[in-house]
PDB file of C-alpha atoms and ligand atoms in Angstrom:
ATOM      1  CA  MET A   1     105.807 113.850 106.763  1.00 97.00           C
ATOM      2  CA  ARG A   2     105.771 110.375 105.269  1.00 98.00           C
ATOM      3  CA  VAL A   3     106.825 109.829 101.638  1.00 98.00           C
ATOM      4  CA  THR A   4     105.729 106.915  99.456  1.00 98.00           C
ATOM      5  CA  VAL A   5     106.164 105.874  95.821  1.00 98.00           C
ATOM      6  CA  ASP A   6     103.578 103.741  94.047  1.00 97.00           C
ATOM      7  CA  PRO A   7     105.692 101.222  92.109  1.00 94.00           C
ATOM      8  CA  GLY A   8     102.760 100.509  89.813  1.00 95.00           C
ATOM      9  CA  ARG A   9     102.758 104.128  88.605  1.00 96.00           C
ATOM     10  CA  CYS A  10     106.494 104.854  88.551  1.00 97.00           C
ATOM     11  CA  ASP A  11     108.056 104.530  85.117  1.00 94.00           C
ATOM     12  CA  GLY A  12     111.636 105.296  86.018  1.00 93.00           C
ATOM     13  CA  TYR A  13     113.472 108.323  84.541  1.00 86.00           C
ATOM     14  CA  GLY A  14     114.596 109.349  87.998  1.00 94.00           C
ATOM     15  CA  ASN A  15     113.480 112.982  88.161  1.00 95.00           C
ATOM     16  CA  CYS A  16     112.846 112.491  91.857  1.00 97.00           C
ATOM     17  CA  VAL A  17     116.295 110.967  92.422  1.00 97.00           C
ATOM     18  CA  MET A  18     117.954 113.945  90.758  1.00 96.00           C
ATOM     19  CA  THR A  19     115.817 116.388  92.752  1.00 95.00           C
ATOM     20  CA  VAL A  20     116.130 114.760  96.186  1.00 98.00           C
ATOM     21  CA  PRO A  21     118.858 112.102  96.170  1.00 97.00           C
ATOM     22  CA  ASP A  22     118.795 111.626  99.935  1.00 98.00           C
ATOM     23  CA  VAL A  23     115.116 110.604  99.844  1.00 98.00           C
ATOM     24  CA  PHE A  24     114.764 108.715  96.526  1.00 98.00           C
ATOM     25  CA  ASP A  25     116.863 106.124  94.728  1.00 97.00           C
ATOM     26  CA  LEU A  26     116.334 103.766  91.796  1.00 97.00           C
ATOM     27  CA  ASP A  27     116.166 100.020  92.349  1.00 95.00           C
ATOM     28  CA  ASP A  28     117.754  97.364  90.118  1.00 95.00           C
ATOM     29  CA  GLU A  29     114.768  97.560  87.762  1.00 93.00           C
ATOM     30  CA  GLY A  30     115.014 101.335  87.428  1.00 94.00           C
ATOM     31  CA  ARG A  31     111.996 102.183  89.558  1.00 96.00           C
ATOM     32  CA  ALA A  32     112.051 104.716  92.332  1.00 97.00           C
ATOM     33  CA  VAL A  33     112.248 103.631  95.932  1.00 97.00           C
ATOM     34  CA  VAL A  34     112.087 105.778  99.037  1.00 98.00           C
ATOM     35  CA  VAL A  35     115.237 105.522 101.121  1.00 98.00           C
ATOM     36  CA  GLU A  36     114.201 108.108 103.748  1.00 96.00           C
ATOM     37  CA  ASP A  37     110.461 107.818 104.297  1.00 94.00           C
ATOM     38  CA  GLU A  38     110.105 110.287 107.181  1.00 97.00           C
ATOM     39  CA  VAL A  39     111.057 113.866 106.336  1.00 98.00           C
ATOM     40  CA  GLU A  40     110.315 117.209 107.961  1.00 97.00           C
ATOM     41  CA  PRO A  41     106.754 118.464 107.355  1.00 96.00           C
ATOM     42  CA  GLY A  42     106.392 120.540 104.199  1.00 96.00           C
ATOM     43  CA  ARG A  43     109.933 119.885 103.034  1.00 97.00           C
ATOM     44  CA  ALA A  44     110.110 121.969  99.843  1.00 97.00           C
ATOM     45  CA  ASP A  45     112.394 119.799  97.708  1.00 98.00           C
ATOM     46  CA  VAL A  46     110.250 116.727  98.362  1.00 98.00           C
ATOM     47  CA  LEU A  47     107.082 118.644  97.448  1.00 97.00           C
ATOM     48  CA  ARG A  48     108.792 119.795  94.227  1.00 97.00           C
ATOM     49  CA  ALA A  49     109.529 116.148  93.421  1.00 98.00           C
ATOM     50  CA  VAL A  50     105.861 115.288  93.964  1.00 97.00           C
ATOM     51  CA  VAL A  51     104.779 117.956  91.463  1.00 96.00           C
ATOM     52  CA  ALA A  52     107.555 117.093  88.983  1.00 95.00           C
ATOM     53  CA  CYS A  53     106.802 113.366  88.799  1.00 97.00           C
ATOM     54  CA  PRO A  54     105.269 112.788  85.352  1.00 96.00           C
ATOM     55  CA  TYR A  55     103.289 109.779  86.587  1.00 97.00           C
ATOM     56  CA  THR A  56     102.000 111.202  89.886  1.00 97.00           C
ATOM     57  CA  ALA A  57     103.629 108.245  91.607  1.00 98.00           C
ATOM     58  CA  ILE A  58     104.852 110.094  94.696  1.00 98.00           C
ATOM     59  CA  SER A  59     102.590 110.770  97.662  1.00 97.00           C
ATOM     60  CA  THR A  60     103.138 112.544 100.953  1.00 98.00           C
ATOM     61  CA  HIS A  61     101.152 112.061 104.121  1.00 96.00           C
ATOM     62  CA  GLU A  62     101.192 114.263 107.172  1.00 91.00           C
ATOM     63  CA  ASP A  63     101.142 112.068 110.282  1.00 74.00           C
TER      64      ASP A  63
HETATM   65  S1  LIG B 101     109.823 111.054  89.112  1.00 69.11           S
HETATM   66 FE1  LIG B 101     108.062 109.656  89.360  1.00 69.11          FE
HETATM   67  S2  LIG B 101     108.138 108.310  87.575  1.00 69.11           S
HETATM   68 FE2  LIG B 101     110.144 109.288  87.768  1.00 69.11          FE
HETATM   69  S3  LIG B 101     111.393 107.870  88.963  1.00 69.11           S
HETATM   70 FE3  LIG B 101     110.479 109.322  90.402  1.00 69.11          FE
HETATM   71  S4  LIG B 101     108.573 108.362  91.099  1.00 69.11           S
HETATM   72 FE4  LIG B 101     109.225 107.289  89.243  1.00 69.11          FE
END
């Protein structure tokens, strides 16, 4: 499963980083970046981060 963050929608806060620190990090401007963009299909903590993002900035794509 591929994970992406839309930098135009992300407004920081870092909920995703706190939820899944091995997949998300914050860059120097405080926006989320994906540090591990291929994760196991249906990975629950990543899907929780998708739902928890207040700006719907995180997307997942099944290859
Ligand atoms: S939860 Fe959403 S808005 Fe917050 S840092 Fe992550 S991607 Fe950005």
